[in-house]
XYZ file of N, CA, C and O in Angstrom:
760
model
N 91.783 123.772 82.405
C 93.035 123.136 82.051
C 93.149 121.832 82.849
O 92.977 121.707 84.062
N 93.423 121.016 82.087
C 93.874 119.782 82.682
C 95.181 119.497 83.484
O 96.222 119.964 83.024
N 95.219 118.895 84.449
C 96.216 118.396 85.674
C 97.028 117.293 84.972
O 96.737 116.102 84.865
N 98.287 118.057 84.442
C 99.176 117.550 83.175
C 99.860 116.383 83.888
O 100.763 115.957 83.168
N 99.769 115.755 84.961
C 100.644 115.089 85.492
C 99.189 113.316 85.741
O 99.568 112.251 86.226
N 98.270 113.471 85.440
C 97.119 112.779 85.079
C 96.610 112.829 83.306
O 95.675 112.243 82.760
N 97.682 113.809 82.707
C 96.737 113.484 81.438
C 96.353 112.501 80.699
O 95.492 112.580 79.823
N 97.373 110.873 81.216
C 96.616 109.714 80.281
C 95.453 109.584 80.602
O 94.784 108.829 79.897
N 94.937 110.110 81.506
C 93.120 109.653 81.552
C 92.198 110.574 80.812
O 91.003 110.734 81.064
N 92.997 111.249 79.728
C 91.802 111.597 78.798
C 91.157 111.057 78.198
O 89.951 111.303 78.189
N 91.693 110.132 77.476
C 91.598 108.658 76.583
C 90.548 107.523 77.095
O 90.082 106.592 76.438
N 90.299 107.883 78.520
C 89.785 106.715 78.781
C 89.202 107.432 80.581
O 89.973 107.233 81.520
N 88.561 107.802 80.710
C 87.738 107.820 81.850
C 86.246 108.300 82.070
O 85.655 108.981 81.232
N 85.621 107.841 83.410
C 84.344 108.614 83.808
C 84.537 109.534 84.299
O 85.570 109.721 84.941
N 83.213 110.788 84.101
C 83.872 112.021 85.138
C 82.792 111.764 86.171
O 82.568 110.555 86.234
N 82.320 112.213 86.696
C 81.373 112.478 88.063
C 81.619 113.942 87.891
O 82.295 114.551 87.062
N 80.519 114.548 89.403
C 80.018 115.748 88.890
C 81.170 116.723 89.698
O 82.197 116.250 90.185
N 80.825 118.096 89.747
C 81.454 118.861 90.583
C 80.744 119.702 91.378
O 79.676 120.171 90.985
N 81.386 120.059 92.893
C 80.651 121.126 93.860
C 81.481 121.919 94.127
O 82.693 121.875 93.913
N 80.566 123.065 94.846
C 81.257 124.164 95.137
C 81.461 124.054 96.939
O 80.495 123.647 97.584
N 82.600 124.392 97.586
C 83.048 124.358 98.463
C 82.919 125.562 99.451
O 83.924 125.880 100.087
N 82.136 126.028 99.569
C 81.437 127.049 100.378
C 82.103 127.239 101.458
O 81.674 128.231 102.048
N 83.047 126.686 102.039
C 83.805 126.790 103.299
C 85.295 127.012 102.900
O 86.241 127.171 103.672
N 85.311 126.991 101.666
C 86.872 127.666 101.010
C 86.548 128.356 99.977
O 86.173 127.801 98.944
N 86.697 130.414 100.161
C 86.634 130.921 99.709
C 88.114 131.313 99.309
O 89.036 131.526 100.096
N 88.175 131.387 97.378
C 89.130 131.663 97.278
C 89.627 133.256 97.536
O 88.931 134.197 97.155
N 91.150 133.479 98.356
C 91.389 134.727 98.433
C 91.413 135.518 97.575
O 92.119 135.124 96.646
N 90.686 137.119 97.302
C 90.794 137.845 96.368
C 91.065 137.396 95.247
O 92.067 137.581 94.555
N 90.245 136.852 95.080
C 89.359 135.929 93.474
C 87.997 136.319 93.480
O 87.055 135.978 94.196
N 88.098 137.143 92.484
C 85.859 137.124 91.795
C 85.910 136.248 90.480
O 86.903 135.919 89.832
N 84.999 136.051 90.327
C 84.561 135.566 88.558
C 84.289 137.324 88.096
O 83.685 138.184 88.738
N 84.971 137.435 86.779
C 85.589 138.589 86.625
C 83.573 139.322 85.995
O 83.417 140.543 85.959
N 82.728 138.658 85.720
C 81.258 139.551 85.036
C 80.612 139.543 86.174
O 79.934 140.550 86.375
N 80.598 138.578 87.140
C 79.476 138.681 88.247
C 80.172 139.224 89.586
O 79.437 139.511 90.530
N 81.395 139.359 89.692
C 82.186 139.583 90.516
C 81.876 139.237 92.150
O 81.973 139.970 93.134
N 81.381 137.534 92.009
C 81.007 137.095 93.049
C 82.034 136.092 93.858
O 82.757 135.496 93.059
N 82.220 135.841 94.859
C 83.269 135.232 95.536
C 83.718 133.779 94.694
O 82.748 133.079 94.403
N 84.789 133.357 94.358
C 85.086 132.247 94.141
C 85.632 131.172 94.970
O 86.693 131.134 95.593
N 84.752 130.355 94.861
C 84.990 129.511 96.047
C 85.449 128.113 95.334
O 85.104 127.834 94.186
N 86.562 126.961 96.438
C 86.779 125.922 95.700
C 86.192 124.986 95.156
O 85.104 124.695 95.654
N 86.601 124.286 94.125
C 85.408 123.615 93.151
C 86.562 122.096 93.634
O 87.772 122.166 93.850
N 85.454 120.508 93.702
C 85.844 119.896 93.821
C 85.338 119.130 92.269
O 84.340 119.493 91.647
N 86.362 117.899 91.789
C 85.698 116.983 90.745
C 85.993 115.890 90.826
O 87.211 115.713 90.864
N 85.432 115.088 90.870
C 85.785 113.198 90.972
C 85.314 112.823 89.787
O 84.237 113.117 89.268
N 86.724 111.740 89.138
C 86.588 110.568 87.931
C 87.273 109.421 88.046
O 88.365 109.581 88.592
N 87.031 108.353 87.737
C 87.559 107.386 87.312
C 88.481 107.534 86.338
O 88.293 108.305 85.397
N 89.385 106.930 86.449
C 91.049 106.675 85.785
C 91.286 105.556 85.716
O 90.653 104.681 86.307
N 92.479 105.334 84.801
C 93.256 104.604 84.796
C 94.709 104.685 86.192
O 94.823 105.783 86.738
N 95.461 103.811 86.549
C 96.050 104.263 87.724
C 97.754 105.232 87.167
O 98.606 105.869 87.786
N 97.579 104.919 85.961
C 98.918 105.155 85.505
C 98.947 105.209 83.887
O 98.081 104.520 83.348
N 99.933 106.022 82.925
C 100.054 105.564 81.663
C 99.443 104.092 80.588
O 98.643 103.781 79.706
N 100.423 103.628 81.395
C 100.379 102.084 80.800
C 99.010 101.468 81.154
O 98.467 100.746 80.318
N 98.437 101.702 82.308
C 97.835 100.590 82.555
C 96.622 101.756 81.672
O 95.826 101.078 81.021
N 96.384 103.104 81.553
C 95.486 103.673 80.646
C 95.934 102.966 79.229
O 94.833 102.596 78.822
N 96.626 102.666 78.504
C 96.958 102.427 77.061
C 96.383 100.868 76.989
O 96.005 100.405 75.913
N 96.349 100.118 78.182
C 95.631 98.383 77.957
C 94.365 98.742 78.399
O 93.824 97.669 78.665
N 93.415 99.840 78.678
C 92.521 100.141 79.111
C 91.351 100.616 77.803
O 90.132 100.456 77.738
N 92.402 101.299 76.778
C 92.434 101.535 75.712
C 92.332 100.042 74.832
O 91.324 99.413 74.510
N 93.203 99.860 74.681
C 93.031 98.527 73.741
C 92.128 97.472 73.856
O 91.779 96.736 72.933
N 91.597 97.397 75.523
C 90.791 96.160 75.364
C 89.360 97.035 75.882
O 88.565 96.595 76.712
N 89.246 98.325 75.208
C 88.054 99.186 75.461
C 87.201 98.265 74.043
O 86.230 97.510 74.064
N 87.895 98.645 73.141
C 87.725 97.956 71.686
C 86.838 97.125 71.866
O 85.656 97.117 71.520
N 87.868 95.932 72.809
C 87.033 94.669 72.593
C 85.816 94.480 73.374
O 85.132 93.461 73.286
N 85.480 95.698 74.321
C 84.086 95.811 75.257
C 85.027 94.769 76.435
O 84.155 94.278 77.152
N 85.948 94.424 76.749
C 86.500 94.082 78.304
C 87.259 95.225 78.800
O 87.455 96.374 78.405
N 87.698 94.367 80.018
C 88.244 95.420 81.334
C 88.542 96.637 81.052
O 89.723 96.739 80.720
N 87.663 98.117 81.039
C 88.390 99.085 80.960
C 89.506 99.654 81.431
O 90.150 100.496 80.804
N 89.904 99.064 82.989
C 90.860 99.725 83.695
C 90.516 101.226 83.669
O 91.070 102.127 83.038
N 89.527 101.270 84.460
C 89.341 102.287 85.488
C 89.132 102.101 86.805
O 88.268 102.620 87.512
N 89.696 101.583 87.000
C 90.380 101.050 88.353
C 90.735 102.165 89.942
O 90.706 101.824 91.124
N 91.023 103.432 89.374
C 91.431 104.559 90.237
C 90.690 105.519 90.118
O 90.174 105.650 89.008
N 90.396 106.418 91.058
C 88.887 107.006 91.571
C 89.899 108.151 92.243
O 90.303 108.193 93.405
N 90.247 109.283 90.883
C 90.598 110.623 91.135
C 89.709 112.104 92.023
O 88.479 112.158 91.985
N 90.277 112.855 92.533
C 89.519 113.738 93.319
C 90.528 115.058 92.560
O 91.734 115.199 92.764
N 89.680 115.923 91.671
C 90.144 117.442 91.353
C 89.836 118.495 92.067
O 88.720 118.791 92.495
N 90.977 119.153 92.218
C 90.582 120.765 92.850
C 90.621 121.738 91.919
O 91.276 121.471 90.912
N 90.011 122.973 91.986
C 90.260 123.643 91.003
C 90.253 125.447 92.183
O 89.237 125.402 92.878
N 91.033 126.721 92.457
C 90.817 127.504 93.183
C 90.722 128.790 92.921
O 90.688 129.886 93.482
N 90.678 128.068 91.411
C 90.483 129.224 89.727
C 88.943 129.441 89.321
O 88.673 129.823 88.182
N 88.421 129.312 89.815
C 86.882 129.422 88.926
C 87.089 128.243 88.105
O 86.603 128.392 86.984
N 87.702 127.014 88.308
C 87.938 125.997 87.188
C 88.929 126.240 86.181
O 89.349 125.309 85.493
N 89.352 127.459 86.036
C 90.617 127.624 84.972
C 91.636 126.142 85.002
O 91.777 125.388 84.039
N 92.199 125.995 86.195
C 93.516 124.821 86.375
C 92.712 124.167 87.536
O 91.989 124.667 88.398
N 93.129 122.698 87.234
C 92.959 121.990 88.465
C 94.362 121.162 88.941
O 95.544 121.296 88.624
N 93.687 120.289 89.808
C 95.041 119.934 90.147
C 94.197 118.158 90.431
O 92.981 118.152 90.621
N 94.843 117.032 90.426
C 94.101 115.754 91.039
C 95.060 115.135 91.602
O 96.165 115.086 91.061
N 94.797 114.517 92.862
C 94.678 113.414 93.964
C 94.408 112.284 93.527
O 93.464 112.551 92.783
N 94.594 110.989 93.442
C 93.885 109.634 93.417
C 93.397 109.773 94.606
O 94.276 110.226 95.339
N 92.067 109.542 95.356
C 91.654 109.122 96.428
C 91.385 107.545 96.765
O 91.144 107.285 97.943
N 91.408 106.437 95.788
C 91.179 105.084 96.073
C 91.931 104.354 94.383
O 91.653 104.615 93.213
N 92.765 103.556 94.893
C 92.756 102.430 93.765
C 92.765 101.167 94.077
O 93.087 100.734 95.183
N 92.350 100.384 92.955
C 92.290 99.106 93.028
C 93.477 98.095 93.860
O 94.527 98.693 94.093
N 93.445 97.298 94.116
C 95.108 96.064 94.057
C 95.823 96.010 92.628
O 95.011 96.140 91.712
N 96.419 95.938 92.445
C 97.651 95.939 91.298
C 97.027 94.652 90.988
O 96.953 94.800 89.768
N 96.627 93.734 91.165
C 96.007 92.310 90.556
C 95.038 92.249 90.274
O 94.796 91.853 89.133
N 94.024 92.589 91.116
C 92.144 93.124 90.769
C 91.943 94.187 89.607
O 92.590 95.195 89.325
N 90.642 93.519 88.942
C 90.381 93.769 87.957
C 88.813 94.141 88.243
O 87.971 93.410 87.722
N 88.448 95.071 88.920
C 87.250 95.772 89.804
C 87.663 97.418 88.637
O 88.598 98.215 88.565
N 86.297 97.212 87.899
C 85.702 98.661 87.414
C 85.050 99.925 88.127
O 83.871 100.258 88.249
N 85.813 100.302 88.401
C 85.389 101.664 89.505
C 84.307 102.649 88.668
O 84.424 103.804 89.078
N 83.579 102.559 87.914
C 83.032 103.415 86.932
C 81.748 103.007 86.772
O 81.568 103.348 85.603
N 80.389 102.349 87.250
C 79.462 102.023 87.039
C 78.849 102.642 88.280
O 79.014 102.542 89.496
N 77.860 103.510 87.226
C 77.831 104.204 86.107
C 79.190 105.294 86.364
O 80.288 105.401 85.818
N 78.545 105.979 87.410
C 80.558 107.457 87.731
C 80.190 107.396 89.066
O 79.155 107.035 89.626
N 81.406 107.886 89.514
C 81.859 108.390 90.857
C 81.122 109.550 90.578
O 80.801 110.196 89.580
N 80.895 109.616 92.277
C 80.479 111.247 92.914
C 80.783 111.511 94.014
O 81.036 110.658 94.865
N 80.816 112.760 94.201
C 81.721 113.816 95.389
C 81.078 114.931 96.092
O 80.360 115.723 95.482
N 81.326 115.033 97.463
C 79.935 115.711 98.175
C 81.148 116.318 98.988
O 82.199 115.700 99.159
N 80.868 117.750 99.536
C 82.065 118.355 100.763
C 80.204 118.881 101.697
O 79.225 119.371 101.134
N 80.353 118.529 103.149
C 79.900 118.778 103.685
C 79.941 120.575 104.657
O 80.685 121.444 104.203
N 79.407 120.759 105.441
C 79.568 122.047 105.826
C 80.641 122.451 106.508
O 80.644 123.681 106.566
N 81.579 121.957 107.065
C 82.933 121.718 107.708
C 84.212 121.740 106.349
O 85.325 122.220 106.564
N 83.878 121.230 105.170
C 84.761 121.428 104.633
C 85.548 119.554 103.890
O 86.254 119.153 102.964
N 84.863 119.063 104.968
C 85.238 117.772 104.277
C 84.580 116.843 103.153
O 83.391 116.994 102.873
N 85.310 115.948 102.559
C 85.282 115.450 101.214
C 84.682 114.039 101.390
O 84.713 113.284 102.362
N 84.092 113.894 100.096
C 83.483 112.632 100.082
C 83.565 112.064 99.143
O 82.864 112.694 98.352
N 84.129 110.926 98.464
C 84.294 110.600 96.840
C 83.431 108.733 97.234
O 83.741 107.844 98.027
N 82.454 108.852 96.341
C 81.536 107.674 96.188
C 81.690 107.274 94.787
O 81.967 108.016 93.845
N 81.368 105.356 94.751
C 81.519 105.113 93.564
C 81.192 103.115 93.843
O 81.168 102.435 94.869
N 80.975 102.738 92.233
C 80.607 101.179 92.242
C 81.429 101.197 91.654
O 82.223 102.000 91.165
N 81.075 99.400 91.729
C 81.695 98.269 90.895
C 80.670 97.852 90.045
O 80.896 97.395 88.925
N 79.511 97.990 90.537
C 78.190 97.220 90.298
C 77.673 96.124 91.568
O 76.552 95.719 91.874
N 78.879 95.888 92.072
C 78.222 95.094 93.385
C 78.637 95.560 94.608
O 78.053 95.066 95.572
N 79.756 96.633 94.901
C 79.731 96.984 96.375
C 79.737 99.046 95.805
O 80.046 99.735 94.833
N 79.241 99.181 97.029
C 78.822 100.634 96.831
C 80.291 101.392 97.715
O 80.225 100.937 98.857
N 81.068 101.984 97.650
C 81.923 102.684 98.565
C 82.578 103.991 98.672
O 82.658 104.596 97.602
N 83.046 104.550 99.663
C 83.247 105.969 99.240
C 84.616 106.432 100.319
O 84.505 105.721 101.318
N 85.299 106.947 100.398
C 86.770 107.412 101.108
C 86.222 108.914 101.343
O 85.179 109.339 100.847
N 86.990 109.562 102.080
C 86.298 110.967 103.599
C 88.252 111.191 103.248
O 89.195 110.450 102.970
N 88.008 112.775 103.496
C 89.146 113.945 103.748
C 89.021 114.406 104.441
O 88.194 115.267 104.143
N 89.363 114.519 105.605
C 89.292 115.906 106.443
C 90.006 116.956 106.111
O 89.658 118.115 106.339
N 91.097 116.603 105.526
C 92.590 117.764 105.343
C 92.248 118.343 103.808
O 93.325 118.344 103.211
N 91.489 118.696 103.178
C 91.277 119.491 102.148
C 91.941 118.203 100.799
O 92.827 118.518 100.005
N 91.338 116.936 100.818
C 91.666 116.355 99.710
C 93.306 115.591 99.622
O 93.596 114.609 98.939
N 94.091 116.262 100.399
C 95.635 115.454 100.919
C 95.454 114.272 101.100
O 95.766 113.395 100.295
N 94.892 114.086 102.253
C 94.696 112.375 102.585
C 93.385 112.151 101.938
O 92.580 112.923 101.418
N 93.417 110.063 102.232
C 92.296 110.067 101.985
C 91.898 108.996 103.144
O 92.896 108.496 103.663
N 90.450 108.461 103.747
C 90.538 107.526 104.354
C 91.037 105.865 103.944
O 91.936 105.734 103.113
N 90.354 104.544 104.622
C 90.205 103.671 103.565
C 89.214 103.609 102.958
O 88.490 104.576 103.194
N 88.850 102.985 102.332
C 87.334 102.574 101.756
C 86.574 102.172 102.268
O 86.863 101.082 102.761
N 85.158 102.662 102.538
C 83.520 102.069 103.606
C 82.882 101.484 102.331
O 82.795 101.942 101.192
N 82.459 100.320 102.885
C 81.543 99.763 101.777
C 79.926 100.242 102.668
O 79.834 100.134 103.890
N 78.782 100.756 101.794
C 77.627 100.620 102.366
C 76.956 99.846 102.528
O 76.317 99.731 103.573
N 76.878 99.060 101.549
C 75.669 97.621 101.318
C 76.872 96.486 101.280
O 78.094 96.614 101.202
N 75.988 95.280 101.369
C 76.342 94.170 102.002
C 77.338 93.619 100.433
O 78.521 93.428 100.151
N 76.494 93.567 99.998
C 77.363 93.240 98.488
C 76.969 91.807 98.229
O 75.843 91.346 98.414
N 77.956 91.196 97.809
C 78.044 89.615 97.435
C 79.524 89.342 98.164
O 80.563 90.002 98.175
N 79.114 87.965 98.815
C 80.723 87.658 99.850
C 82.215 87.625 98.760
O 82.586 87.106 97.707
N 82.553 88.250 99.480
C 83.913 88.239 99.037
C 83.998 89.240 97.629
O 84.992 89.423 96.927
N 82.976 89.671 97.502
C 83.054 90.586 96.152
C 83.225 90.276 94.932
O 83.778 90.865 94.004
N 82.471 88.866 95.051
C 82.972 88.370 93.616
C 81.522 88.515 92.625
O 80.434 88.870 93.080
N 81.735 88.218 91.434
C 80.813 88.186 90.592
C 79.443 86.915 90.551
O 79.493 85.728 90.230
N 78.451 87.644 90.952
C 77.762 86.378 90.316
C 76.283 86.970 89.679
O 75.701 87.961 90.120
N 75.809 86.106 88.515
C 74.532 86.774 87.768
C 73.338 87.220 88.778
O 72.971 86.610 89.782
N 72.700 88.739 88.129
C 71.157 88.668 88.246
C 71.132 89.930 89.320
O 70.059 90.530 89.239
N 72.232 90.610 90.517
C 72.201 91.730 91.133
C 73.181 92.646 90.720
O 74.297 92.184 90.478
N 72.993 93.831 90.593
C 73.397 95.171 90.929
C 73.532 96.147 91.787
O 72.545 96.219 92.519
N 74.159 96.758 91.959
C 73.925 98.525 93.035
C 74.900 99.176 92.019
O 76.119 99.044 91.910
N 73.979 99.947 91.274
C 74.512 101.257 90.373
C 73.959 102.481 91.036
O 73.245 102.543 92.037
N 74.491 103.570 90.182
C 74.156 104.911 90.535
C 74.250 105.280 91.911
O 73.247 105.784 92.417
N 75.217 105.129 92.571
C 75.295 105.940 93.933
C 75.289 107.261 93.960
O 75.868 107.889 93.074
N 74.463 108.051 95.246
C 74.853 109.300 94.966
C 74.703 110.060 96.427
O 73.887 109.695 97.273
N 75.564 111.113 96.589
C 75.996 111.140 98.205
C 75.786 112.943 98.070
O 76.157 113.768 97.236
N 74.802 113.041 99.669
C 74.680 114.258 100.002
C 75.585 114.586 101.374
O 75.514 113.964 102.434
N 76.137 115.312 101.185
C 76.696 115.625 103.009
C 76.110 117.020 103.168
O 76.003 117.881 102.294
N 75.717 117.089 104.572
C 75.261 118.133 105.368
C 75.922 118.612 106.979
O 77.114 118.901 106.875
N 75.687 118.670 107.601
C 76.994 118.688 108.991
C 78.284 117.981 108.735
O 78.602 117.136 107.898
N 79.085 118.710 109.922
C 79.974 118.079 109.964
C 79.922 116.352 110.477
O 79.481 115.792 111.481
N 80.675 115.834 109.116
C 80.333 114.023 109.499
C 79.914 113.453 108.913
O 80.324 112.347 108.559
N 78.407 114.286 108.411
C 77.189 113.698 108.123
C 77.302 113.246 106.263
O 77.594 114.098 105.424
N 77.097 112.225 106.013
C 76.757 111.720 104.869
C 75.586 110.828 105.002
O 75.325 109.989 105.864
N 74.686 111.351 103.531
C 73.711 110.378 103.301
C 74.017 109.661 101.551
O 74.309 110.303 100.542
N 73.853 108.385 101.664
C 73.884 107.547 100.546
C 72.653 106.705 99.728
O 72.069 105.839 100.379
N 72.397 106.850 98.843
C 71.198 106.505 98.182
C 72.263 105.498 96.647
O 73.407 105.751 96.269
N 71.329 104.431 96.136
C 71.923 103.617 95.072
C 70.567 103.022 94.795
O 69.693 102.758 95.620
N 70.541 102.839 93.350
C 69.942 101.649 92.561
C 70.699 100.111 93.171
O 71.862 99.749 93.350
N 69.264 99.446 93.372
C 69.863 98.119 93.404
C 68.561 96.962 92.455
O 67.432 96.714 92.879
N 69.130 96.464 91.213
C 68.804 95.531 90.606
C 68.728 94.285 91.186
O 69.434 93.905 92.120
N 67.664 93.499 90.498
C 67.558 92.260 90.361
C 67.152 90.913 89.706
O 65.938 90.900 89.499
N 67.665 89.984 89.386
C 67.248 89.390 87.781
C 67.744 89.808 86.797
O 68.000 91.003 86.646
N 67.964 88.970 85.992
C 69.050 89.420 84.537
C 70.601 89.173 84.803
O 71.107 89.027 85.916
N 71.143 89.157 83.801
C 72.779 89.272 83.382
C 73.153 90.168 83.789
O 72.634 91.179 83.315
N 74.291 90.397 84.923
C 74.862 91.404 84.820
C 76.458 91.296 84.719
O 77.227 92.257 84.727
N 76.850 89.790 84.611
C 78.023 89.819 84.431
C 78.740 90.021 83.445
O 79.840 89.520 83.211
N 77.889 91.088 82.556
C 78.708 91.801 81.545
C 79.052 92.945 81.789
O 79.519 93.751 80.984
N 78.843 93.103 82.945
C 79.125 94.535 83.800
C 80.538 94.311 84.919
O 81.071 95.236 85.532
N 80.875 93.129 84.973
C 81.794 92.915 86.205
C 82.689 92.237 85.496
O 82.177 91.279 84.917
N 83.774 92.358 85.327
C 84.981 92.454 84.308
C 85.367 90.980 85.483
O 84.850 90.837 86.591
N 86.121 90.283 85.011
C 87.089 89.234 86.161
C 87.224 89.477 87.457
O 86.614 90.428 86.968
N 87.353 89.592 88.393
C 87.364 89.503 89.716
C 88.358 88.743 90.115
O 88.536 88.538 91.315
């Protein structure tokens, strides 16, 4: 079931993947055939930040500009996935026009219990940390250097990020990084 209080981002988002949270077992919960512990499930997607700004996200999907996915959601689920519930963990500036969705966000909980939500633009790689079970979030770490000031210019990339955590703390980050060619059909206005 969908987290009815996020549903304009059906219409219009990336999902990223989901993990299992091994350090939050849900109380007296089995999966009812294997009757094995259910533990919390995390999910990260790209959104729109709000209604409206999903419905112009929509309209100028059409025209292949700015999707407005702009906001980089974090789901819980403590159901075996039945209901979730979502967090925004990062959004854009209300003026920036930065695609949070190339290619999707992804989400790693390390052995302690804490959260990790990673994700591009196409030119800076970044990811926000929970300690408190998804409540807060940090600010944003960029990994790679990027292009100054984050603006657009032809011929580089960093797609596909993808994040392992292991100890407490510990994150490792891996990305595609292009070079040569157009890519500013990938980087919406800036």
């Amino acid at each position: 079931m969908i987290d009815a209080e996020h549903s304009y981002t059906l219409q219009n988002v990336k999902i990223g993947n989901v993990v299992t949270d091994l350090s939050r077992p849900a109380e007296g919960v089995t999966y009812p055939i294997s009757g094995e512990q259910v533990h919390t499930l995390w999910a990260t997607f790209a959104g729109s930040r709000d209604a409206a700004d999903a419905a112009a996200g929509a309209a100028n999907g059409a025209n292949g500009t700015y999707d407005h996915l702009n906001t980089i959601y974090v789901a819980r689920s403590d159901d075996g996935g039945l209901t979730w519930t979502d967090v925004a963990s990062y959004a854009t500036g209300l003026s920036e026009t930065r695609e949070l969705d190339l290619i999707f966000p992804v989400i790693a909980v390390d052995k302690k219990g804490n959260l990790y939500s990673a994700w591009t633009d196409g030119n800076l790689i970044q990811y926000v940390a929970s300690t408190d079970q998804g409540k807060t979030w940090s600010k944003p770490y960029t990994v790679n250097p990027g292009e100054v000031g984050a603006k657009a210019t032809g011929g580089t990339a960093d797609l596909f990020p993808w994040i392992a955590a292991g100890g407490n703390g510990r994150l490792d980050v891996v990305w595609y990084h292009g070079a040569g060619g157009d890519t500013t059909g990938y980087r919406n206005g800036r």
